[in-house]
Short mmCIF file of C-alpha atoms and ligand atoms in Angstrom, two decimals:
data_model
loop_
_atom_site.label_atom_id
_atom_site.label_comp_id
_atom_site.label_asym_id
_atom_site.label_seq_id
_atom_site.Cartn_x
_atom_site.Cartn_y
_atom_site.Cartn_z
CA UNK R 1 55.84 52.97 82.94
CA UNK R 2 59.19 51.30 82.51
CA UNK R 3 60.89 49.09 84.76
CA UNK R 4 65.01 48.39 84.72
CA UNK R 5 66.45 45.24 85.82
CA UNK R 6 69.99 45.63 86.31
CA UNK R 7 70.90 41.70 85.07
CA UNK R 8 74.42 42.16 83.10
CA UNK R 9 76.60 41.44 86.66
CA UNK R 10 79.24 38.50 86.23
CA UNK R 11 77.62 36.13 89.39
CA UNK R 12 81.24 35.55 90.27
CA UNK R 13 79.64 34.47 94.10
CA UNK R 14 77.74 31.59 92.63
CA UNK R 15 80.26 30.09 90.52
CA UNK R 16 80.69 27.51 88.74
CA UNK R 17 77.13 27.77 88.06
CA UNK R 18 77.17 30.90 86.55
CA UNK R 19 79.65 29.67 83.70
CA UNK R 20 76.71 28.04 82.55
CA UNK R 21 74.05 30.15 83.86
CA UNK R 22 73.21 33.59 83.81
CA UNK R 23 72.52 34.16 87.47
CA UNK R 24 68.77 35.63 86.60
CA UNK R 25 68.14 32.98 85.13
CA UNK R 26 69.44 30.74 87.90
CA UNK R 27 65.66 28.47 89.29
CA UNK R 28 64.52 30.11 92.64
CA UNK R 29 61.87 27.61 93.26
CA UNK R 30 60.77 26.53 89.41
CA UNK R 31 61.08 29.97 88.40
CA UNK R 32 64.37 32.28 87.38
CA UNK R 33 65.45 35.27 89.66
CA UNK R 34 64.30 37.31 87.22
CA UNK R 35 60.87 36.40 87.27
CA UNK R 36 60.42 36.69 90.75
CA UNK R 37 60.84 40.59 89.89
CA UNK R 38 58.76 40.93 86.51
CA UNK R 39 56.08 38.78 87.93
CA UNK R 40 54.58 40.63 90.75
CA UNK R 41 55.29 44.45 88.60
CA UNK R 42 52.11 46.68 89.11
CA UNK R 43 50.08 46.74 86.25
CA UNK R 44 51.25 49.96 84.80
CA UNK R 45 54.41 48.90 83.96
CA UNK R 46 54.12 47.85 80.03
CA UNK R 47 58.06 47.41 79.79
CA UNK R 48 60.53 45.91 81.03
CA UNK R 49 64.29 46.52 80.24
CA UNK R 50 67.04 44.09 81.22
CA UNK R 51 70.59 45.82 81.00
CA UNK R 52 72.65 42.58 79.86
CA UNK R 53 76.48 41.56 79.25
CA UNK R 54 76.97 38.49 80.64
CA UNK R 55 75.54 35.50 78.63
CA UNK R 56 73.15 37.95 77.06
CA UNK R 57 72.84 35.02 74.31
CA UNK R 58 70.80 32.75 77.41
CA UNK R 59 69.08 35.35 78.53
CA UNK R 60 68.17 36.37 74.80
CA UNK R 61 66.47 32.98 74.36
CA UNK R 62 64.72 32.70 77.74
CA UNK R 63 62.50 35.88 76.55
CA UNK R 64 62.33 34.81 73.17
CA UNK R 65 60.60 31.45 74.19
CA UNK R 66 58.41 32.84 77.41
CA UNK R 67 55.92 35.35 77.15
CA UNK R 68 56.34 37.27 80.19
CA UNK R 69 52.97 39.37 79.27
CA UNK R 70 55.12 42.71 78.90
CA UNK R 71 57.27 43.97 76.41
CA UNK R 72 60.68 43.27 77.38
CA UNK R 73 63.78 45.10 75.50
CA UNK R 74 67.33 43.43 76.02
CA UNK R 75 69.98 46.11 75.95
CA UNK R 76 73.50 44.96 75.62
CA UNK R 77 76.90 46.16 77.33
CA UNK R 78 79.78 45.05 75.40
CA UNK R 79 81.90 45.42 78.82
CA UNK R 80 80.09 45.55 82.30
CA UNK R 81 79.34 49.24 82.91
CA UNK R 82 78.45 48.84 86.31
CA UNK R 83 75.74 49.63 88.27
CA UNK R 84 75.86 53.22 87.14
CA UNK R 85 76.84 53.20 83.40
CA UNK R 86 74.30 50.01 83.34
CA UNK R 87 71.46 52.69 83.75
CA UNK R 88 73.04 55.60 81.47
CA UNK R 89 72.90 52.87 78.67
CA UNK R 90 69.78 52.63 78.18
CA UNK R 91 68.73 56.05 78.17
CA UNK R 92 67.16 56.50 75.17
CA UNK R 93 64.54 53.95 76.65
CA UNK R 94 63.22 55.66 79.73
CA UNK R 95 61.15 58.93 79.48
CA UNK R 96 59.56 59.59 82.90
CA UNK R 97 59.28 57.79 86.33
CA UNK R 98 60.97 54.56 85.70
CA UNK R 99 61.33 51.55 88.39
CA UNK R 100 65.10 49.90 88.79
CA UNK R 101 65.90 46.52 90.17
CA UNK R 102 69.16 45.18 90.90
CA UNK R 103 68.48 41.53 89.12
CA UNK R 104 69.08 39.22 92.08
CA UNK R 105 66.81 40.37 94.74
CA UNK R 106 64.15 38.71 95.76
CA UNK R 107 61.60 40.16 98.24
CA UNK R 108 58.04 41.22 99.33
CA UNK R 109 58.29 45.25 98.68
CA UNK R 110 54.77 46.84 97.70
CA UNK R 111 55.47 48.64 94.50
CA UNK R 112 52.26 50.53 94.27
CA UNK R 113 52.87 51.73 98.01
CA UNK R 114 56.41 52.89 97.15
CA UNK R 115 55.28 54.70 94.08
CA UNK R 116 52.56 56.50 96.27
CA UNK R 117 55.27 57.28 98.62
CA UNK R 118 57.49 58.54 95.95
CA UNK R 119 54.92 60.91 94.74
CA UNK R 120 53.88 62.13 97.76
CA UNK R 121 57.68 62.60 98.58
CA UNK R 122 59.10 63.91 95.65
CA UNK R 123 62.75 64.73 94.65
CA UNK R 124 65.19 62.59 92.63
CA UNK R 125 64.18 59.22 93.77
CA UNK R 126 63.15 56.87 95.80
CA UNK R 127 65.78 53.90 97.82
CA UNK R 128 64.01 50.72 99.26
CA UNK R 129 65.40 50.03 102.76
CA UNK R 130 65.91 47.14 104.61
CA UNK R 131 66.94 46.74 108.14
CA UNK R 132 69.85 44.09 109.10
CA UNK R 133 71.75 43.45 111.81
CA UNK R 134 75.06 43.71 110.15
CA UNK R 135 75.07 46.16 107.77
CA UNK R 136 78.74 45.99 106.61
CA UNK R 137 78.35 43.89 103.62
CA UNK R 138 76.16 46.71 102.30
CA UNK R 139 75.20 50.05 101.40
CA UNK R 140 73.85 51.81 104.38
CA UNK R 141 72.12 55.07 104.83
CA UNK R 142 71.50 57.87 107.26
CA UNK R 143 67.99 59.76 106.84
CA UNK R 144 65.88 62.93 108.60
CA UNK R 145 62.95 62.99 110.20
CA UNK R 146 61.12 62.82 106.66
CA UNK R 147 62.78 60.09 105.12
CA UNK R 148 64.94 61.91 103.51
CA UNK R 149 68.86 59.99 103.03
CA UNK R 150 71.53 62.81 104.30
CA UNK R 151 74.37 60.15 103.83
CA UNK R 152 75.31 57.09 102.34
CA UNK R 153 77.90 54.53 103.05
CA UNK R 154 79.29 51.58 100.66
CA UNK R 155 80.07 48.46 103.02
CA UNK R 156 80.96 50.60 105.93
CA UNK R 157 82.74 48.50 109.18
CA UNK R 158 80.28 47.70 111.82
CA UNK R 159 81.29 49.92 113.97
CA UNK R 160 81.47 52.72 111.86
CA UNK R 161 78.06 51.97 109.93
CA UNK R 162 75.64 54.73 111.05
CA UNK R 163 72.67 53.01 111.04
CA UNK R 164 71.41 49.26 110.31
CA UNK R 165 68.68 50.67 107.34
CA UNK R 166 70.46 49.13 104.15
CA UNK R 167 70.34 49.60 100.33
CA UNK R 168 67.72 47.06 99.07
CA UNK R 169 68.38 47.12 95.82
CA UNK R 170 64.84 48.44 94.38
CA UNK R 171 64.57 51.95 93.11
CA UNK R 172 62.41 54.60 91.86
CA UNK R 173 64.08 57.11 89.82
CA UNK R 174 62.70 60.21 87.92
CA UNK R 175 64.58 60.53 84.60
CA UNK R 176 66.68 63.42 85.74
CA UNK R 177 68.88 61.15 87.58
CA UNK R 178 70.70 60.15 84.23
CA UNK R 179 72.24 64.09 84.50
CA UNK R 180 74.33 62.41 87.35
CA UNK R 181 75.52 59.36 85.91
CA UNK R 182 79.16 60.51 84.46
CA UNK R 183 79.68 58.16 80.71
CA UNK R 184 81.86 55.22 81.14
CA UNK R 185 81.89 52.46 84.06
CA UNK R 186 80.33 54.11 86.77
CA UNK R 187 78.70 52.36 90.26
CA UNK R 188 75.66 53.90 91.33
CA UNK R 189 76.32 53.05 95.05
CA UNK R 190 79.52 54.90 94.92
CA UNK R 191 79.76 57.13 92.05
CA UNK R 192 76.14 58.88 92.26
CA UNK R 193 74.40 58.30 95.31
CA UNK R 194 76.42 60.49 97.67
CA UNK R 195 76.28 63.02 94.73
CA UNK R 196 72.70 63.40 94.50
CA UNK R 197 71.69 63.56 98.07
CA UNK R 198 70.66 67.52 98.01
CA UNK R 199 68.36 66.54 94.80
CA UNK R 200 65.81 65.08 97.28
CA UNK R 201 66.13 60.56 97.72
CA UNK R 202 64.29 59.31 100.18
CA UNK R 203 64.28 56.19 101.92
CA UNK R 204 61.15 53.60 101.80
CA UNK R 205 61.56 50.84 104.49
CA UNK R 206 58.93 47.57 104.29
CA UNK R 207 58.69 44.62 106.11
CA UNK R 208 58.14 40.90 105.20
CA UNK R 209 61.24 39.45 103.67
CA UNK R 210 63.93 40.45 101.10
CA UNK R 211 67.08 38.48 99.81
CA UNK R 212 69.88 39.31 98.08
CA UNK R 213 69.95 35.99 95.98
CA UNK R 214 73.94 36.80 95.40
CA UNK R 215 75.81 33.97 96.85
CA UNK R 216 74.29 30.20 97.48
CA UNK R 217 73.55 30.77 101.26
CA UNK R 218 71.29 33.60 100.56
CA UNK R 219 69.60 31.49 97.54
CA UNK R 220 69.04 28.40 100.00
CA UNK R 221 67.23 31.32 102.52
CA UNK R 222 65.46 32.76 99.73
CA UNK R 223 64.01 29.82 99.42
CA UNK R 224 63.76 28.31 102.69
CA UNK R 225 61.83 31.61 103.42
CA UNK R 226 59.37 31.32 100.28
CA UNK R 227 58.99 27.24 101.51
CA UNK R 228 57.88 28.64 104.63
CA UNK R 229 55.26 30.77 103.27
CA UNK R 230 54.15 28.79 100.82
CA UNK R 231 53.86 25.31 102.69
CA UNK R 232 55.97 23.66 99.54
CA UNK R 233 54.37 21.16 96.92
CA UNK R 234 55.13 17.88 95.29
CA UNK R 235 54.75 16.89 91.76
CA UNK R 236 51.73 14.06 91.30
CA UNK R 237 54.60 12.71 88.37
CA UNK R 238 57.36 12.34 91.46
CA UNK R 239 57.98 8.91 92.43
CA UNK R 240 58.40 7.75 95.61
CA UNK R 241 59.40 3.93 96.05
CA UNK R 242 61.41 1.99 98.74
CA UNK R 243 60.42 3.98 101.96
CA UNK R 244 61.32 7.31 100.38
CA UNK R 245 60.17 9.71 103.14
CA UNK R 246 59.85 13.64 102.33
CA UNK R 247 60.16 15.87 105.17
CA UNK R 248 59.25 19.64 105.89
CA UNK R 249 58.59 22.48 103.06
CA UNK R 250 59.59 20.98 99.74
CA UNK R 251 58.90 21.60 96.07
CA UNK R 252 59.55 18.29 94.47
CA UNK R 253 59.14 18.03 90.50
CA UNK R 254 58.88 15.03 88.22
CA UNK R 255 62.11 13.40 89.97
CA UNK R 256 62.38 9.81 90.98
CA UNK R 257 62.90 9.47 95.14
CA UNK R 258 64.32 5.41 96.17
CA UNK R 259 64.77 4.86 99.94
CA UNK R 260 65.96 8.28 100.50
CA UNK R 261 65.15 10.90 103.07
CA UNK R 262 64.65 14.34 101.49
CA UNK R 263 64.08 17.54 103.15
CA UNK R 264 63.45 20.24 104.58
CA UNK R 265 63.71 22.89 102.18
CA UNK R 266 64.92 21.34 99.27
CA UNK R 267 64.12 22.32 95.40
CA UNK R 268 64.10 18.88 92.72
CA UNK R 269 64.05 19.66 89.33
CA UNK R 270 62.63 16.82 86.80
CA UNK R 271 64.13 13.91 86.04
CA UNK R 272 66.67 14.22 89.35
CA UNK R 273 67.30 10.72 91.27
CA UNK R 274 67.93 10.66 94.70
CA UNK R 275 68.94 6.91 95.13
CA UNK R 276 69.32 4.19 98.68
CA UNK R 277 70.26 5.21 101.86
CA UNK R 278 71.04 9.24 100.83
CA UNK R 279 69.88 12.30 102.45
CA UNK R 280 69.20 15.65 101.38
CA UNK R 281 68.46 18.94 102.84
CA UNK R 282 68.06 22.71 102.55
CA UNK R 283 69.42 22.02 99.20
CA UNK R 284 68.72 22.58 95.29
CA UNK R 285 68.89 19.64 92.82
CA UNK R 286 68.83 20.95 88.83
CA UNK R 287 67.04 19.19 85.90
CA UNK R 288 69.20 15.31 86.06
CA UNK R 289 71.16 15.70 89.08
CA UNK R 290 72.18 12.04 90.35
CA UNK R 291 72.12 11.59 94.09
CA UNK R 292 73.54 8.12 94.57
CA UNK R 293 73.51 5.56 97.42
CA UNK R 294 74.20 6.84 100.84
CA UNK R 295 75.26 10.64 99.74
CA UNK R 296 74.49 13.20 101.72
CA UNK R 297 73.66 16.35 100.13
CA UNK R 298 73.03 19.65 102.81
CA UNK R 299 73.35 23.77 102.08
CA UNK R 300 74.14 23.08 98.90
CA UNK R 301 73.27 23.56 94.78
CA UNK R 302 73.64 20.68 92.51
CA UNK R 303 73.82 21.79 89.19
CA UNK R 304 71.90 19.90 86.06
CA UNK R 305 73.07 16.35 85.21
CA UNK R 306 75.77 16.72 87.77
CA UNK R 307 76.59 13.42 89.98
CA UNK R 308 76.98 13.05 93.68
CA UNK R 309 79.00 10.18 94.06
CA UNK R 310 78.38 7.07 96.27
CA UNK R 311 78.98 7.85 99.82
CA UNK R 312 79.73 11.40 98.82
CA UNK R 313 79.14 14.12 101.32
CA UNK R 314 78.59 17.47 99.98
CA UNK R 315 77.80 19.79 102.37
CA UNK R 316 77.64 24.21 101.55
CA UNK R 317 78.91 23.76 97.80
CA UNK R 318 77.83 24.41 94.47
CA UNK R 319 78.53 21.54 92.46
CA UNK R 320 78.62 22.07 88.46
CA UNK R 321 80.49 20.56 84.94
CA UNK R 322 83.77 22.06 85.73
P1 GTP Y 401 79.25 38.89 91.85
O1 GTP Y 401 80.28 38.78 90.77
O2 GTP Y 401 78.98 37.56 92.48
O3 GTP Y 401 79.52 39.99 92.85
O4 GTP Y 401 77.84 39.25 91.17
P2 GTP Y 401 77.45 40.45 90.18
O5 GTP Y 401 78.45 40.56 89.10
O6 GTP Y 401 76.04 40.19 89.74
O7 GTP Y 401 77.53 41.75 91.07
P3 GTP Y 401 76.48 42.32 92.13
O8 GTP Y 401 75.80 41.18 92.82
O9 GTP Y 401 77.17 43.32 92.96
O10 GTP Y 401 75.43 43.09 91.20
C1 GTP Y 401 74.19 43.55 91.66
C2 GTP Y 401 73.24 43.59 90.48
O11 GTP Y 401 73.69 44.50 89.49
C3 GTP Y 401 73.11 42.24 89.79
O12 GTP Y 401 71.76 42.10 89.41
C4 GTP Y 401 73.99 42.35 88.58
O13 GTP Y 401 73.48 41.59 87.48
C5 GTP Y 401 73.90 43.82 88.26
N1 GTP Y 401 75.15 44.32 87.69
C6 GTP Y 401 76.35 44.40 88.33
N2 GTP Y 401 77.27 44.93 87.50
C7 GTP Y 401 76.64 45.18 86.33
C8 GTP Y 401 77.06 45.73 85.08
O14 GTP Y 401 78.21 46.09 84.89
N3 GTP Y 401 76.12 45.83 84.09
C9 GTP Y 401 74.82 45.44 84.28
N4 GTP Y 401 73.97 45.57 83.25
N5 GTP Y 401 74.39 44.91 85.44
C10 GTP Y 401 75.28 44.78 86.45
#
């Protein structure tokens, strides 16, 4: 079986990292977006396709130096195609079933359970749900008894939304679906979804967590949430002089901590110094990132080599060469 990740997207949200950075392959926890969706795929997916435009070169490399125990096939865009014209792109690679990701979600979903359900369900496809309690930022659905989605609305207004069961962003498509993508730049959520209701997509809601790693608050809860779960780590290389104190869920590489106070939630990359007096929280800290004395760094995305000044307080930002 083949599995689409949609990864070609400009990451406008999380800029200026993204001008250096493709966003899947921006570090959620030691590991890029991206693999937190090829990782846990269900054994019978052999092949993975990433639909790419955007610093395809990066993203090129990445899968030429990791082995991600899967075939993967890069298929280029020479201009963003959207969500829509993403998928009729790479046509010629899918045959039957076929999984599709949008490239910066993160979550928990049970892809063997949601292929059982699609079987036993039938019809065009299959939309992962999601319940929030403010569904206007997204794509929001209305559904029957069954499961099946009678309506669809694109960022509806609160009041208007008619129900709180979002898009999630994880599909499962049969190949027929491509007969209602029109050529050209076309958006799935707008272009095809309210088109292909009466061909049978039904909704599949789970529970545990799910994060649209878009923007830099939802990548600091993406990985507040996975610290959470996964009690956080330090590296035996990290060292930890002067009263350093670590507090709370961290993961903490081979980074150099001097009479600091780090944590909760915080991600340190190697060879990152946190220096005297500073203090840093909920926060991500890329490969070299200088913290220096009395800084305080909260909410926020340091990106590699980059230096927080001396008394410098940074606090929701993503800081990158500009
Ligand atoms: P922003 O500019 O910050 O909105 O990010 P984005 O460009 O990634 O857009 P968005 O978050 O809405 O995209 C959702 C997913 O679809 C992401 O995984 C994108 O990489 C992907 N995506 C969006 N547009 C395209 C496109 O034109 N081509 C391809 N291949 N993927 C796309």
């Amino acid at each position: 079986m083949k599995a689409l990740i949609l990864a070609g997207g400009l990451g406008t949200r999380l800029r200026p990292l993204t001008y250096y950075l493709p966003k899947p392959l921006v570090p959620l926890l030691g590991k890029p977006l991206v693999r937190h969706i090829i990782d846990p795929l269900p054994a019978e997916v052999d092949t993975v396709i990433l639909a790419v435009s955007y610093m395809k070169d990066a993203l090129e490399e990445y899968f030429r130096t990791h082995d991600v125990g899967r075939k993967v096939i890069l298929v280029n865009e020479d201009q963003p195609l959207g969500t829509g014209g993403a998928i009729k792109n790479v046509s010629r690679y899918l045959d039957g079933t076929f999984i599709a990701f949008n490239g910066d979600v993160v979550c928990s979903i049970d892809l063997k359970d949601m292929l059982r359900f699609h079987r036993s369900h039938g019809g065009i496809g299959t939309m992962s749900l999601w319940q929030v309690e403010d569904p206007s930022a997204f794509g929001v659905v209305g559904r029957d008894g069954r499961g099946r989605i009678t309506a669809f609305q694109e960022k509806p207004r609160k009041e208007e939304a008619i129900s709180r069961a979002i898009n999630a962003g994880v599909y499962i498509f049969e190949r027929e679906i491509l007969d209602h993508i029109p050529d050209g730049v076309v958006s799935m959520e707008r272009q095809v979804f309210p088109n292909v209701l009466d061909r049978g997509l039904h909704g599949y809601e789970f529970k545990g967590y799910w994060v649209d790693c878009g923007t830099r608050e939802s990548i600091i809860a993406a990985q507040r949430t996975l610290l959470d779960l996964g009690g956080g780590k330090v590296s035996p290389e990290l060292i930890q002089e002067d009263d350093a104190t670590v507090v709370g869920a961290n993961l903490i590489m081979r980074a150099h901590l001097r009479g600091c106070r780090v944590g909760p939630h915080v991600y340190i990359e190697d060879d990152v110094l946190v220096s005297r007096g500073a203090e840093v929280s909920e926060s991500i800290l890329l490969r070299g990132a200088l913290v220096e004395e009395g800084a305080k760094v909260r909410g926020s995305i340091i990106g590699p080599g980059h230096v927080v000044a001396k008394g410098q307080d940074v606090k929701d930002e993503i800081l990158a060469r500009s």
